[in-house]
Short mmCIF file of C-alpha atoms in Angstrom, two decimals:
data_model
loop_
_atom_site.label_atom_id
_atom_site.label_comp_id
_atom_site.label_asym_id
_atom_site.label_seq_id
_atom_site.Cartn_x
_atom_site.Cartn_y
_atom_site.Cartn_z
CA MET A 1 0.00 0.00 0.00
CA THR A 2 2.87 2.40 0.82
CA ALA A 3 4.45 1.78 -2.57
CA LYS A 4 1.17 2.54 -4.31
CA ILE A 5 0.81 5.90 -2.48
CA LEU A 6 4.39 6.81 -3.33
CA PHE A 7 3.77 5.89 -6.97
CA VAL A 8 0.68 8.17 -7.19
CA LYS A 9 2.48 11.07 -5.48
CA THR A 10 5.41 10.74 -7.87
CA ILE A 11 3.08 10.82 -10.90
CA TYR A 12 1.49 14.05 -9.65
CA SER A 13 4.92 15.59 -9.01
CA ILE A 14 6.15 14.75 -12.49
CA ALA A 15 2.97 16.12 -14.05
CA GLY A 16 3.45 19.39 -12.16
CA LEU A 17 7.09 19.62 -13.17
CA LEU A 18 6.20 18.98 -16.82
CA ILE A 19 3.64 21.80 -16.74
CA MET A 20 6.16 24.15 -15.13
CA ALA A 21 8.76 23.12 -17.70
CA SER A 22 6.37 23.80 -20.56
CA ILE A 23 5.47 27.28 -19.23
CA GLY A 24 9.11 28.14 -18.53
CA PHE A 25 10.22 26.94 -21.92
CA ASN A 26 7.54 29.03 -23.70
CA ILE A 27 8.59 32.13 -21.76
CA TYR A 28 12.21 31.42 -22.59
CA GLN A 29 11.41 31.02 -26.29
CA TYR A 30 9.43 34.27 -26.34
CA GLN A 31 12.19 36.26 -24.64
CA ARG A 32 14.86 34.68 -26.83
CA ASN A 33 12.98 35.56 -30.02
CA ASN A 34 12.42 39.05 -28.75
CA LYS A 35 16.12 39.39 -28.01
CA LEU A 36 17.08 38.12 -31.45
CA SER A 37 14.79 40.67 -33.07
CA GLN A 38 16.42 43.44 -31.06
CA ILE A 39 19.91 42.26 -32.02
CA SER A 40 19.03 42.24 -35.72
CA VAL A 41 18.27 46.01 -35.58
CA PRO A 42 21.50 48.06 -35.17
CA LYS A 43 21.54 50.19 -32.09
CA LYS A 44 21.82 53.95 -32.49
CA ILE A 45 24.96 55.20 -30.97
CA THR A 46 24.43 58.73 -29.77
CA LYS A 47 27.03 61.30 -29.74
CA ASN A 48 27.01 61.33 -25.94
CA LYS A 49 27.82 57.58 -25.74
CA SER A 50 30.70 55.81 -27.38
CA THR A 51 30.85 52.16 -28.19
CA ARG A 52 33.00 51.78 -25.15
CA ASP A 53 30.01 52.70 -22.99
CA TYR A 54 28.10 49.59 -24.24
CA ASP A 55 28.42 46.67 -21.79
CA PRO A 56 26.97 43.32 -23.06
CA VAL A 57 27.79 41.49 -19.79
CA PRO A 58 24.44 42.16 -18.02
CA GLU A 59 22.57 40.81 -21.03
CA PHE A 60 24.86 37.78 -21.12
CA ARG A 61 24.34 37.22 -17.43
CA GLU A 62 20.57 37.45 -17.90
CA GLU A 63 20.75 34.94 -20.77
CA LYS A 64 22.93 32.62 -18.67
CA ASN A 65 20.51 32.81 -15.75
CA LYS A 66 17.66 31.82 -18.04
CA THR A 67 19.67 28.94 -19.46
CA GLY A 68 20.66 27.85 -15.94
CA GLY A 69 16.99 27.79 -14.92
CA ILE A 70 16.17 25.45 -17.79
CA ASP A 71 19.11 23.23 -16.87
CA LYS A 72 17.90 23.10 -13.29
CA LEU A 73 14.39 22.23 -14.45
CA VAL A 74 15.74 19.43 -16.64
CA SER A 75 17.79 18.20 -13.70
CA ASN A 76 14.65 18.15 -11.52
CA LEU A 77 12.80 16.22 -14.21
CA ASN A 78 15.60 13.66 -14.38
CA ALA A 79 15.54 13.32 -10.58
CA ALA A 80 11.76 12.90 -10.63
CA GLU A 81 12.05 10.26 -13.34
CA GLU A 82 14.61 8.38 -11.28
CA GLU A 83 12.32 8.58 -8.26
CA LEU A 84 9.49 7.24 -10.41
CA ASN A 85 11.65 4.29 -11.50
CA ILE A 86 12.50 3.54 -7.87
CA ALA A 87 8.82 3.74 -6.85
CA SER A 88 7.79 1.53 -9.76
CA LYS A 89 10.44 -1.04 -8.87
CA LYS A 90 9.37 -1.00 -5.22
CA LEU A 91 5.71 -1.41 -6.20
CA SER A 92 6.59 -4.29 -8.52
CA GLU A 93 8.55 -6.02 -5.76
CA GLU A 94 5.68 -5.56 -3.31
CA LEU A 95 3.13 -6.96 -5.77
CA THR A 96 5.44 -9.92 -6.51
CA GLN A 97 5.85 -10.59 -2.80
CA LYS A 98 2.09 -10.42 -2.27
CA ALA A 99 1.58 -12.86 -5.14
CA GLU A 100 4.06 -15.27 -3.55
CA PHE A 101 2.31 -14.94 -0.19
CA ARG A 102 -1.02 -15.56 -1.91
CA LYS A 103 0.35 -18.72 -3.55
CA ALA A 104 1.69 -19.90 -0.19
CA ASP A 105 -1.67 -19.19 1.44
CA ASP A 106 -3.49 -21.06 -1.35
CA LYS A 107 -1.15 -24.04 -0.97
CA LEU A 108 -1.55 -24.00 2.80
CA GLY A 109 -5.29 -23.63 2.40
CA LYS A 110 -5.44 -26.61 0.06
CA SER A 111 -3.30 -28.60 2.47
CA ARG A 112 -5.68 -27.74 5.30
CA ILE A 113 -8.66 -28.72 3.15
CA VAL A 114 -7.06 -32.08 2.29
CA LYS A 115 -6.20 -32.67 5.95
CA LYS A 116 -9.74 -31.79 7.03
CA THR A 117 -11.16 -34.15 4.40
CA GLN A 118 -8.91 -36.97 5.60
CA VAL A 119 -9.98 -36.44 9.19
CA GLU A 120 -13.66 -36.43 8.20
CA THR A 121 -13.13 -39.70 6.29
CA LEU A 122 -11.47 -41.30 9.30
CA LYS A 123 -14.33 -40.14 11.50
CA SER A 124 -16.73 -42.08 9.30
CA ILE A 125 -14.51 -45.17 9.70
CA LEU A 126 -14.88 -44.76 13.46
CA ASN A 127 -18.62 -45.43 13.24
CA SER A 128 -17.86 -48.72 14.99
CA TYR A 129 -17.28 -46.55 18.06
CA ASP A 130 -20.88 -45.28 18.02
CA PRO A 131 -22.01 -47.72 20.77
CA LEU A 132 -19.43 -46.02 22.98
CA LYS A 133 -21.52 -42.84 22.94
CA GLU A 134 -24.04 -44.23 25.41
CA LYS A 135 -21.32 -45.73 27.60
CA LEU A 136 -19.67 -42.30 27.86
CA ASP A 137 -23.04 -40.56 28.33
CA MET A 138 -22.23 -37.89 25.71
CA SER A 139 -24.33 -35.64 23.51
CA LYS A 140 -24.06 -36.02 19.74
CA GLU A 141 -21.91 -32.88 19.51
CA GLU A 142 -19.57 -34.01 22.31
CA PHE A 143 -19.15 -37.46 20.83
CA ASP A 144 -18.50 -36.03 17.36
CA ALA A 145 -15.76 -33.83 18.85
CA PHE A 146 -14.30 -36.88 20.60
CA LYS A 147 -14.27 -38.88 17.36
CA GLY A 148 -12.52 -35.91 15.78
CA ILE A 149 -9.65 -36.32 18.27
CA LEU A 150 -9.43 -40.06 17.50
CA ALA A 151 -9.46 -39.35 13.75
CA GLU A 152 -6.67 -36.78 14.08
CA ARG A 153 -4.59 -39.33 15.96
CA MET A 154 -5.20 -41.95 13.25
CA ASP A 155 -4.26 -39.41 10.58
CA GLU A 156 -0.92 -38.63 12.25
CA ILE A 157 -0.17 -42.32 12.77
CA GLN A 158 -0.88 -43.02 9.10
CA ASP A 159 1.63 -40.32 8.13
CA THR A 160 4.37 -42.40 9.77
CA ILE A 161 3.61 -45.68 7.95
CA LEU A 162 5.02 -44.88 4.50
CA PRO A 163 8.26 -43.33 5.86
CA ASN A 164 8.66 -46.44 8.01
CA ILE A 165 8.24 -48.70 4.98
CA ASN A 166 10.72 -46.64 2.95
CA ALA A 167 13.26 -46.34 5.76
CA ALA A 168 16.68 -47.59 4.69
CA SER A 169 17.81 -48.85 8.09
CA ASP A 170 16.48 -50.15 11.38
CA GLU A 171 17.68 -46.92 12.97
CA GLU A 172 15.33 -44.91 10.77
CA LYS A 173 12.52 -47.37 11.52
CA ALA A 174 13.26 -47.00 15.22
CA ASP A 175 12.94 -43.22 14.87
CA MET A 176 9.51 -43.65 13.27
CA ASN A 177 8.47 -46.03 16.05
CA MET A 178 9.50 -43.43 18.60
CA LYS A 179 7.47 -40.84 16.69
CA ARG A 180 4.39 -43.10 16.81
CA THR A 181 4.91 -43.57 20.55
CA GLU A 182 5.11 -39.80 20.96
CA ILE A 183 1.90 -39.35 18.96
CA ASN A 184 0.06 -41.98 21.03
CA ASN A 185 1.23 -40.47 24.32
CA ARG A 186 0.31 -36.95 23.22
CA TYR A 187 -3.18 -37.96 22.09
CA TRP A 188 -3.78 -40.12 25.12
CA GLU A 189 -3.14 -37.05 27.28
CA LYS A 190 -5.51 -35.07 25.05
CA ILE A 191 -8.18 -37.78 25.33
CA ASN A 192 -7.74 -37.99 29.09
CA ASN A 193 -8.18 -34.23 29.42
CA PHE A 194 -11.27 -34.31 27.20
CA LEU A 195 -13.01 -37.27 28.88
CA GLY A 196 -11.82 -37.15 32.44
CA GLU A 197 -10.37 -40.06 34.40
CA GLU A 198 -13.50 -42.24 34.75
CA LYS A 199 -14.63 -41.97 31.11
CA SER A 200 -11.05 -42.46 29.94
CA ARG A 201 -11.05 -45.89 31.60
CA ILE A 202 -14.30 -46.75 29.79
CA TYR A 203 -12.79 -45.68 26.48
CA LEU A 204 -9.55 -47.60 27.11
CA SER A 205 -11.49 -50.77 27.84
CA TYR A 206 -13.49 -50.29 24.64
CA GLN A 207 -10.38 -49.56 22.57
CA GLN A 208 -8.47 -52.59 23.88
CA ARG A 209 -11.25 -54.84 22.58
CA GLU A 210 -11.21 -53.32 19.10
CA PRO A 211 -9.80 -56.46 17.34
CA GLU A 212 -12.60 -58.62 18.75
CA ARG A 213 -15.28 -55.99 18.11
CA SER A 214 -14.14 -55.51 14.51
CA SER A 215 -14.29 -59.21 13.72
CA ILE A 216 -17.75 -59.69 15.30
CA ASN A 217 -19.06 -56.58 13.53
CA ALA A 218 -17.73 -57.98 10.24
CA LEU A 219 -19.53 -61.25 10.93
CA MET A 220 -22.81 -59.48 11.73
CA GLU A 221 -22.58 -57.62 8.41
CA MET A 222 -22.56 -61.00 6.64
CA VAL A 223 -25.78 -62.29 8.21
CA PRO A 224 -29.37 -61.04 7.78
CA PRO A 225 -30.43 -58.34 10.28
CA GLU A 226 -33.03 -60.61 11.86
CA SER A 227 -30.33 -63.22 12.60
CA ARG A 228 -27.96 -60.86 14.40
CA ILE A 229 -27.38 -61.33 18.12
CA SER A 230 -28.38 -58.69 20.65
CA GLU A 231 -26.05 -55.96 21.83
CA GLU A 232 -25.87 -57.56 25.27
CA LYS A 233 -24.75 -60.91 23.81
CA THR A 234 -22.31 -59.13 21.52
CA GLU A 235 -20.62 -57.36 24.44
CA SER A 236 -20.47 -60.62 26.42
CA LEU A 237 -18.86 -62.45 23.47
CA ILE A 238 -16.36 -59.65 22.90
CA ASP A 239 -15.32 -59.69 26.57
CA SER A 240 -14.76 -63.48 26.49
CA MET A 241 -12.72 -63.25 23.31
CA TYR A 242 -10.62 -60.39 24.67
CA ASP A 243 -9.81 -62.24 27.89
CA ALA A 244 -8.68 -65.28 25.86
CA ARG A 245 -6.47 -63.21 23.55
CA LYS A 246 -4.92 -61.32 26.48
CA ALA A 247 -4.00 -64.57 28.22
CA ILE A 248 -2.27 -65.91 25.09
CA TYR A 249 -0.42 -62.63 24.48
CA ASP A 250 0.75 -62.59 28.08
CA GLU A 251 2.23 -66.03 27.45
CA MET A 252 3.60 -65.62 23.91
CA GLY A 253 4.32 -61.89 23.75
CA PRO A 254 2.76 -59.00 21.78
CA ASP A 255 2.55 -58.75 18.01
CA ILE A 256 5.83 -58.10 16.25
CA ASN A 257 6.54 -54.92 14.28
CA ILE A 258 6.23 -56.10 10.69
CA TYR A 259 8.05 -52.97 9.48
CA SER A 260 11.24 -53.89 11.34
CA SER A 261 13.57 -56.14 9.35
CA SER A 262 15.26 -57.28 12.55
CA GLU A 263 11.96 -58.44 14.08
CA LEU A 264 10.38 -59.83 10.92
CA THR A 265 12.03 -63.14 10.03
CA GLU A 266 10.90 -66.57 8.82
CA GLU A 267 11.07 -67.80 12.42
CA SER A 268 9.06 -64.86 13.76
CA ILE A 269 6.34 -65.46 11.15
CA ILE A 270 6.01 -69.09 12.32
CA HIS A 271 5.71 -67.85 15.90
CA GLU A 272 3.09 -65.26 14.93
CA MET A 273 1.00 -67.79 13.02
CA GLU A 274 1.08 -70.20 15.95
CA LYS A 275 -0.11 -67.42 18.24
CA THR A 276 -2.83 -66.38 15.77
CA ASN A 277 -4.10 -69.96 15.48
CA ARG A 278 -4.39 -70.26 19.24
CA VAL A 279 -6.26 -66.95 19.49
CA HIS A 280 -8.67 -67.89 16.71
CA ASP A 281 -9.35 -71.25 18.36
CA LYS A 282 -10.33 -69.40 21.53
CA TYR A 283 -12.50 -67.01 19.53
CA LEU A 284 -14.41 -69.93 18.00
CA GLU A 285 -14.69 -71.65 21.37
CA ALA A 286 -16.27 -68.54 22.89
CA SER A 287 -18.58 -67.99 19.92
CA ARG A 288 -20.06 -71.54 20.07
CA SER A 289 -21.78 -70.73 23.34
CA ILE A 290 -23.56 -67.70 21.85
CA LEU A 291 -23.75 -67.91 18.05
CA PRO A 292 -25.85 -70.34 15.98
CA ALA A 293 -23.87 -73.16 14.34
CA GLU A 294 -24.14 -71.69 10.84
CA GLN A 295 -22.76 -68.37 12.09
CA VAL A 296 -19.87 -70.12 13.85
CA GLU A 297 -19.02 -71.85 10.58
CA LEU A 298 -19.17 -68.52 8.72
CA TYR A 299 -17.01 -66.91 11.42
CA GLU A 300 -14.40 -69.66 11.15
CA ALA A 301 -14.13 -69.09 7.38
CA TYR A 302 -13.72 -65.35 8.00
CA LEU A 303 -10.95 -65.91 10.58
CA ASN A 304 -9.09 -68.26 8.21
CA LYS A 305 -9.08 -65.63 5.49
CA LEU A 306 -7.89 -63.04 8.01
CA ARG A 307 -5.08 -65.35 9.08
CA ASP A 308 -3.99 -66.07 5.48
CA PHE A 309 -3.95 -62.37 4.66
CA SER A 310 -1.80 -61.59 7.72
CA GLU A 311 0.71 -64.32 6.83
CA SER A 312 0.86 -63.21 3.20
CA MET A 313 1.48 -59.60 4.23
CA MET A 314 4.39 -60.57 6.51
CA LYS A 315 6.01 -62.70 3.82
CA THR A 316 5.66 -59.84 1.35
CA ARG A 317 7.41 -57.55 3.80
CA ILE A 318 10.33 -59.98 4.10
CA PHE A 319 10.61 -60.12 0.31
CA MET A 320 10.63 -56.31 0.12
CA ASN A 321 13.27 -56.03 2.86
CA ASN A 322 15.53 -58.53 1.08
CA ASN A 323 15.14 -56.91 -2.34
#
């Protein structure tokens, strides 16, 4: 804005100087023509004055003063033109800088829009958490805000997966693991502050049972609505399955990090598959006391496909690490 004001002021100044120059030049031309006409007519030299009494210096001085005024005016015009060039350059630089800032803002704005869209998509994936709303005794707005926190956490965790896969060494992978730990700790503190201590325990219990809840929800999607078990039976089945998995994990250890080449080996895959088989056997054992036989059979087929996919993914990771 300052450059624009300076530019306008400079234009007015130059216009004024040009007008003054035009007037001065016309006056100068008139007086010069008048002088030339006087010089062309010989002066009468009276008897009382000799040619020695004639002094042309004052007229020369007057002519020089007029010429000096024009030179000064031209000098002022040159200075004004230089000032105009400086103002134009400054205005151009300011407009260029504003354009760059606008591009940066547009890019940042697009980035924010993409990030917001990703979070909204993840929130829709978290619809499996909707039964938690009643357990936490939240309004729709409060629960939507809570799911927003969970979606933001998922979004940040997802941003670490590709760098972990592309990491050239276990040290780089370890750095990404530390970053994920930092993200989880930071969001757990945020969740705890949002929910409070008592509701945080309810959420943690719900979140720990996510593998069991996801598999039962997947099964219920495969059967007709009228054949689905009640919510009470679902929660009872999920609790039984979770307790069985926790006991096996306490004995055989947690899941390995499939993105770590030092942890992921042929031997570790065999160990993981043995652990998975034991967990799935316990899942089926718990489901037989609640689900109809045909649903148990369908659930067993689903678990087998889940197991095969997990094994295939780990073997693919080994191949990628070795090549």
